[in-house]
CSV table of C-alpha atoms and ligand atoms in Angstrom, one decimal:
chain,number,residue,atom,x,y,z
G,1,MET,CA,0.0,0.0,0.0
G,2,LYS,CA,1.4,3.4,-1.0
G,3,GLN,CA,1.7,6.3,1.4
G,4,ALA,CA,-0.6,9.3,0.8
G,5,THR,CA,0.1,10.8,-2.7
G,6,THR,CA,-1.1,14.3,-2.3
G,7,GLY,CA,1.4,16.9,-1.0
G,8,LEU,CA,1.4,18.9,2.2
G,9,LEU,CA,0.5,22.6,2.3
G,10,LEU,CA,3.0,24.2,4.7
G,11,VAL,CA,2.2,27.7,5.8
G,12,VAL,CA,5.3,29.3,7.1
G,13,SER,CA,4.9,32.6,9.0
G,14,GLY,CA,7.0,34.8,11.3
G,15,PRO,CA,8.2,38.3,11.5
G,16,ALA,CA,10.2,39.9,8.6
G,17,GLY,CA,13.9,39.2,8.9
G,18,VAL,CA,13.5,36.1,11.1
G,19,GLY,CA,14.9,33.8,8.3
G,20,LYS,CA,11.9,32.3,6.6
G,21,GLY,CA,13.3,32.7,3.1
G,22,THR,CA,16.7,31.3,4.1
G,23,ILE,CA,15.2,28.2,5.8
G,24,ASN,CA,12.7,27.5,3.0
G,25,ALA,CA,15.4,27.9,0.3
G,26,GLU,CA,17.6,25.4,2.1
G,27,LEU,CA,14.7,22.9,2.5
G,28,MET,CA,14.0,23.2,-1.3
G,29,LYS,CA,17.6,22.6,-2.1
G,30,ARG,CA,17.6,19.3,-0.1
G,31,HIS,CA,14.1,18.2,-1.2
G,32,PRO,CA,13.2,18.6,-4.9
G,33,GLU,CA,9.5,17.7,-4.1
G,34,VAL,CA,9.1,20.9,-2.1
G,35,ARG,CA,7.8,23.9,-4.0
G,36,MET,CA,7.4,27.5,-3.1
G,37,SER,CA,4.2,29.3,-4.0
G,38,VAL,CA,5.1,32.6,-5.7
G,39,SER,CA,2.8,35.4,-4.4
G,40,ALA,CA,1.5,38.3,-6.4
G,41,THR,CA,2.1,41.8,-5.0
G,42,THR,CA,1.6,45.5,-5.9
G,43,ARG,CA,4.8,46.5,-4.1
G,44,ALA,CA,7.8,47.6,-6.1
G,45,PRO,CA,10.5,45.0,-6.7
G,46,ARG,CA,13.6,45.3,-4.4
G,47,PRO,CA,17.0,45.3,-6.1
G,48,GLY,CA,17.7,41.8,-7.3
G,49,GLU,CA,14.1,40.6,-7.1
G,50,VAL,CA,13.0,38.7,-10.2
G,51,GLU,CA,9.5,38.6,-11.7
G,52,GLY,CA,8.0,35.1,-11.2
G,53,VAL,CA,10.7,34.0,-8.8
G,54,HIS,CA,10.3,36.3,-5.8
G,55,TYR,CA,6.9,37.7,-6.7
G,56,PHE,CA,4.6,38.3,-9.6
G,57,PHE,CA,4.6,42.1,-9.6
G,58,LYS,CA,1.2,43.5,-10.4
G,59,THR,CA,-0.4,47.0,-10.8
G,60,PRO,CA,-3.3,47.6,-8.4
G,61,GLU,CA,-5.7,47.2,-11.4
G,62,GLU,CA,-4.2,43.8,-12.4
G,63,PHE,CA,-4.4,42.7,-8.8
G,64,ARG,CA,-8.0,43.8,-8.4
G,65,ARG,CA,-8.9,41.9,-11.6
G,66,MET,CA,-7.4,38.7,-10.1
G,67,ILE,CA,-9.5,39.2,-7.0
G,68,ASP,CA,-12.6,39.5,-9.1
G,69,GLU,CA,-11.7,36.3,-10.9
G,70,ASP,CA,-11.4,34.5,-7.6
G,71,ALA,CA,-7.8,33.7,-8.5
G,72,PHE,CA,-6.4,34.0,-4.9
G,73,LEU,CA,-6.4,31.4,-2.2
G,74,GLU,CA,-6.1,34.4,0.1
G,75,TYR,CA,-5.0,38.0,-0.3
G,76,MET,CA,-4.6,41.0,1.8
G,77,HIS,CA,-3.3,44.5,2.4
G,78,VAL,CA,-0.3,43.7,4.6
G,79,PHE,CA,1.1,47.1,5.6
G,80,GLY,CA,-1.9,49.2,4.6
G,81,MET,CA,-0.2,50.2,1.3
G,82,ASN,CA,0.3,47.1,-0.9
G,83,TYR,CA,-1.7,44.0,-1.8
G,84,TYR,CA,-0.2,40.6,-1.4
G,85,GLY,CA,-2.0,37.4,-2.5
G,86,THR,CA,-1.5,33.6,-3.0
G,87,PRO,CA,-2.5,32.5,-6.5
G,88,ARG,CA,-4.8,29.5,-6.1
G,89,ALA,CA,-4.0,27.5,-9.3
G,90,TYR,CA,-0.3,26.7,-8.7
G,91,VAL,CA,-1.0,25.5,-5.1
G,92,THR,CA,-3.8,23.1,-6.1
G,93,GLU,CA,-1.9,21.8,-9.1
G,94,GLN,CA,1.3,21.0,-7.2
G,95,LEU,CA,-0.5,19.4,-4.2
G,96,ALA,CA,-2.3,17.1,-6.7
G,97,LEU,CA,1.0,16.1,-8.2
G,98,GLY,CA,2.2,15.1,-4.7
G,99,ASN,CA,4.6,18.0,-4.2
G,100,HIS,CA,4.7,19.8,-0.9
G,101,VAL,CA,3.9,23.5,-1.2
G,102,ILE,CA,5.2,26.3,1.1
G,103,LEU,CA,3.3,29.5,1.5
G,104,GLU,CA,5.5,32.2,3.0
G,105,ILE,CA,2.7,34.7,4.1
G,106,ASP,CA,1.8,36.9,7.0
G,107,VAL,CA,-0.1,35.6,10.0
G,108,ASN,CA,-3.5,37.0,8.8
G,109,GLY,CA,-3.1,35.3,5.5
G,110,ALA,CA,-2.1,32.1,7.2
G,111,ARG,CA,-5.2,32.2,9.4
G,112,LYS,CA,-7.4,32.6,6.3
G,113,VAL,CA,-5.7,29.7,4.6
G,114,LYS,CA,-6.2,27.5,7.6
G,115,GLN,CA,-10.0,28.4,7.6
G,116,SER,CA,-10.5,27.4,4.0
G,117,PHE,CA,-7.9,24.6,4.0
G,118,PRO,CA,-7.9,23.0,7.5
G,119,GLU,CA,-5.4,20.4,6.6
G,120,ALA,CA,-2.8,23.1,6.0
G,121,ILE,CA,0.1,22.9,8.5
G,122,ARG,CA,1.0,26.2,10.2
G,123,ILE,CA,4.6,26.7,11.2
G,124,PHE,CA,5.9,29.7,13.0
G,125,ILE,CA,9.5,30.8,12.7
G,126,ALA,CA,10.5,32.7,15.8
G,127,PRO,CA,13.8,34.7,16.4
G,128,PRO,CA,16.1,33.8,19.3
G,129,SER,CA,15.4,37.3,20.6
G,130,LEU,CA,13.9,40.6,19.4
G,131,ALA,CA,17.4,42.2,19.4
G,132,GLU,CA,18.6,39.5,17.0
G,133,LEU,CA,15.6,40.0,14.8
G,134,ARG,CA,16.4,43.7,14.4
G,135,ALA,CA,20.1,42.8,13.7
G,136,ARG,CA,19.1,40.4,10.9
G,137,LEU,CA,16.8,43.0,9.3
G,138,GLU,CA,19.6,45.5,9.4
G,139,GLY,CA,22.2,43.0,8.2
G,140,ARG,CA,20.0,42.1,5.2
G,141,GLY,CA,20.3,45.7,4.1
G,142,THR,CA,17.1,45.8,2.0
G,143,GLU,CA,15.0,48.1,4.2
G,144,THR,CA,15.4,51.8,5.1
G,145,PRO,CA,15.7,52.6,8.9
G,146,GLU,CA,12.0,53.7,8.9
G,147,GLN,CA,10.9,50.4,7.3
G,148,ILE,CA,13.0,48.5,9.9
G,149,GLU,CA,11.3,50.4,12.7
G,150,ARG,CA,7.8,49.6,11.3
G,151,ARG,CA,8.7,46.0,10.7
G,152,THR,CA,10.0,45.6,14.3
G,153,GLN,CA,6.7,47.0,15.6
G,154,GLU,CA,4.8,44.6,13.3
G,155,ALA,CA,6.9,41.7,14.7
G,156,TYR,CA,5.2,42.2,18.1
G,157,ALA,CA,1.8,41.7,16.6
G,158,GLU,CA,3.0,38.6,14.6
G,159,LEU,CA,4.6,37.0,17.6
G,160,LYS,CA,1.2,36.9,19.4
G,161,ASP,CA,0.0,34.5,16.8
G,162,MET,CA,2.4,31.8,17.8
G,163,PRO,CA,-0.2,29.8,20.0
G,164,ASN,CA,-2.5,29.5,16.9
G,165,CYS,CA,0.2,27.6,14.9
G,166,ASP,CA,0.8,23.8,14.8
G,167,TYR,CA,4.6,24.1,15.2
G,168,VAL,CA,7.2,26.7,16.4
G,169,ILE,CA,10.8,26.7,15.2
G,170,VAL,CA,13.3,29.0,16.9
G,171,ASN,CA,15.7,30.0,14.2
G,172,ASP,CA,18.9,30.4,16.2
G,173,ASP,CA,21.2,27.9,14.5
G,174,LEU,CA,20.2,27.7,10.8
G,175,GLU,CA,21.1,24.0,10.3
G,176,THR,CA,19.0,23.0,13.4
G,177,ALA,CA,16.1,25.0,12.2
G,178,VAL,CA,16.2,23.4,8.7
G,179,ARG,CA,16.4,19.9,10.3
G,180,GLU,CA,13.4,20.7,12.5
G,181,LEU,CA,11.4,21.7,9.4
G,182,GLU,CA,12.5,18.5,7.6
G,183,ALA,CA,11.3,16.5,10.7
G,184,ILE,CA,7.9,18.2,10.7
G,185,VAL,CA,7.4,17.4,7.0
G,186,ALA,CA,8.4,13.7,7.6
G,187,ALA,CA,6.1,13.4,10.5
G,188,GLU,CA,3.1,15.1,8.8
G,189,ARG,CA,3.5,12.8,5.8
G,190,CYS,CA,2.8,9.9,8.1
G,191,SER,CA,0.0,11.6,10.1
G,192,VAL,CA,-3.4,9.9,10.3
G,193,PRO,CA,-5.3,13.0,8.8
G,194,HIS,CA,-2.9,13.0,5.8
G,195,ASN,CA,-3.5,9.3,5.2
G,196,THR,CA,-7.2,8.9,5.2
G,197,GLU,CA,-7.2,7.3,1.7
G,198,VAL,CA,-4.7,4.7,2.8
G,199,ILE,CA,-6.7,3.9,6.0
G,200,ASN,CA,-10.0,3.8,4.2
G,201,ASN,CA,-8.6,1.4,1.6
G,202,PHE,CA,-7.4,-1.0,4.3
G,203,LEU,CA,-10.7,-0.8,6.2
G,204,GLY,CA,-12.7,-1.2,3.1
G,205,GLY,CA,-10.7,-4.4,2.3
G,206,ILE,CA,-11.3,-5.8,5.7
G,207,GLU,CA,-15.0,-5.1,5.8
G,208,SER,CA,-15.8,-6.6,2.3
J,301,ADP,P1,12.7,36.6,6.1
J,301,ADP,O1,12.5,35.7,4.9
J,301,ADP,O2,12.0,35.9,7.3
J,301,ADP,O3,12.3,38.0,6.0
J,301,ADP,P2,15.5,36.2,5.5
J,301,ADP,O4,15.5,34.7,5.2
J,301,ADP,O5,15.6,37.2,4.4
J,301,ADP,O6,14.2,36.5,6.5
J,301,ADP,O7,16.7,36.4,6.6
J,301,ADP,C1,17.0,37.7,7.1
J,301,ADP,C2,18.5,37.8,7.3
J,301,ADP,O8,18.9,37.0,8.4
J,301,ADP,C3,19.3,37.4,6.1
J,301,ADP,O9,20.4,38.3,6.0
J,301,ADP,C4,19.8,36.0,6.5
J,301,ADP,O10,21.0,35.6,5.9
J,301,ADP,C5,19.9,36.0,8.0
J,301,ADP,N1,19.7,34.8,8.7
J,301,ADP,C6,18.7,33.8,8.5
J,301,ADP,N2,18.8,32.8,9.3
J,301,ADP,C7,19.8,33.1,10.2
J,301,ADP,C8,20.4,32.4,11.3
J,301,ADP,N3,19.9,31.2,11.8
J,301,ADP,N4,21.4,33.0,11.9
J,301,ADP,C9,21.9,34.2,11.5
J,301,ADP,N5,21.4,34.9,10.4
J,301,ADP,C10,20.4,34.4,9.8
J,302,5GP,P1,7.9,41.6,1.7
J,302,5GP,O1,7.4,42.9,1.2
J,302,5GP,O2,9.0,41.7,2.8
J,302,5GP,O3,8.3,40.6,0.6
J,302,5GP,O4,6.6,40.9,2.5
J,302,5GP,C1,5.9,41.6,3.4
J,302,5GP,C2,5.0,40.7,4.1
J,302,5GP,O5,4.0,40.1,3.2
J,302,5GP,C3,5.6,39.4,4.8
J,302,5GP,O6,5.1,39.3,6.1
J,302,5GP,C4,5.2,38.3,3.9
J,302,5GP,O7,5.1,37.1,4.6
J,302,5GP,C5,3.8,38.8,3.4
J,302,5GP,N1,3.3,38.1,2.2
J,302,5GP,C6,4.0,37.8,1.1
J,302,5GP,N2,3.2,37.2,0.2
J,302,5GP,C7,2.0,37.1,0.8
J,302,5GP,C8,0.8,36.6,0.3
J,302,5GP,O8,0.6,36.0,-0.7
J,302,5GP,N3,-0.3,36.7,1.2
J,302,5GP,C9,-0.2,37.3,2.4
J,302,5GP,N4,-1.2,37.3,3.2
J,302,5GP,N5,1.0,37.8,2.9
J,302,5GP,C10,2.1,37.7,2.1
């Protein structure tokens, strides 16, 4: 009997600068069956960001058209200025192919996904401390001091969502954090809720 063939939907959240992108990139390097959903956004590309790799960059008009077409699994105004959204088609396609899909979205988006997709697994990446979080944001060098200030304030609100998640990983040592994420994926693949088809096949065989 084969293990479940549909993939896992992994919703990874945590404050900006905590290391979500770094951890997810490492997981994908090690596991080719792990895919990253590419979000759409109306914010301007940062230096080095590539269309279709980091985001699909949209005008507000294009984004609103996608909302009207119900093309998003979830979307929202994250910082009151820009839209961010998860295109639905890629996620459902990849899960059906048996690939695991990572959504790297804010906590409000994560909550919405869990409501419409209860089998999604919510993983919160926490910093070892708030001081270290700020140091990483500064070290990344992609935000202005004002943006760093705002994102640090946002971090407090995001951290409050930790109890609503299924797992928490503290990203202190990077290798440990990646191994913990690998362990979560391995365990969830074998979980009873993810293997109902396998279980029902066995039970059906016994009953008939
Ligand atoms: P996020 O995707 O959560 O915004 P990034 O992955 O861009 O965060 O990481 C922010 C910065 O912190 C990057 O410069 C990255 O290299 C660094 N970083 C990530 N994980 C660690 C870690 N465990 N220890 C030290 N620095 C880290
Ligand atoms: P950034 O501008 O740094 O790339 O992302 C800002 C915030 O938007 C981050 O918290 C990120 O997780 C979130 N985000 C990115 N894509 C999406 C998305 O598709 N949906 C939601 N809800 N949030 C997203």
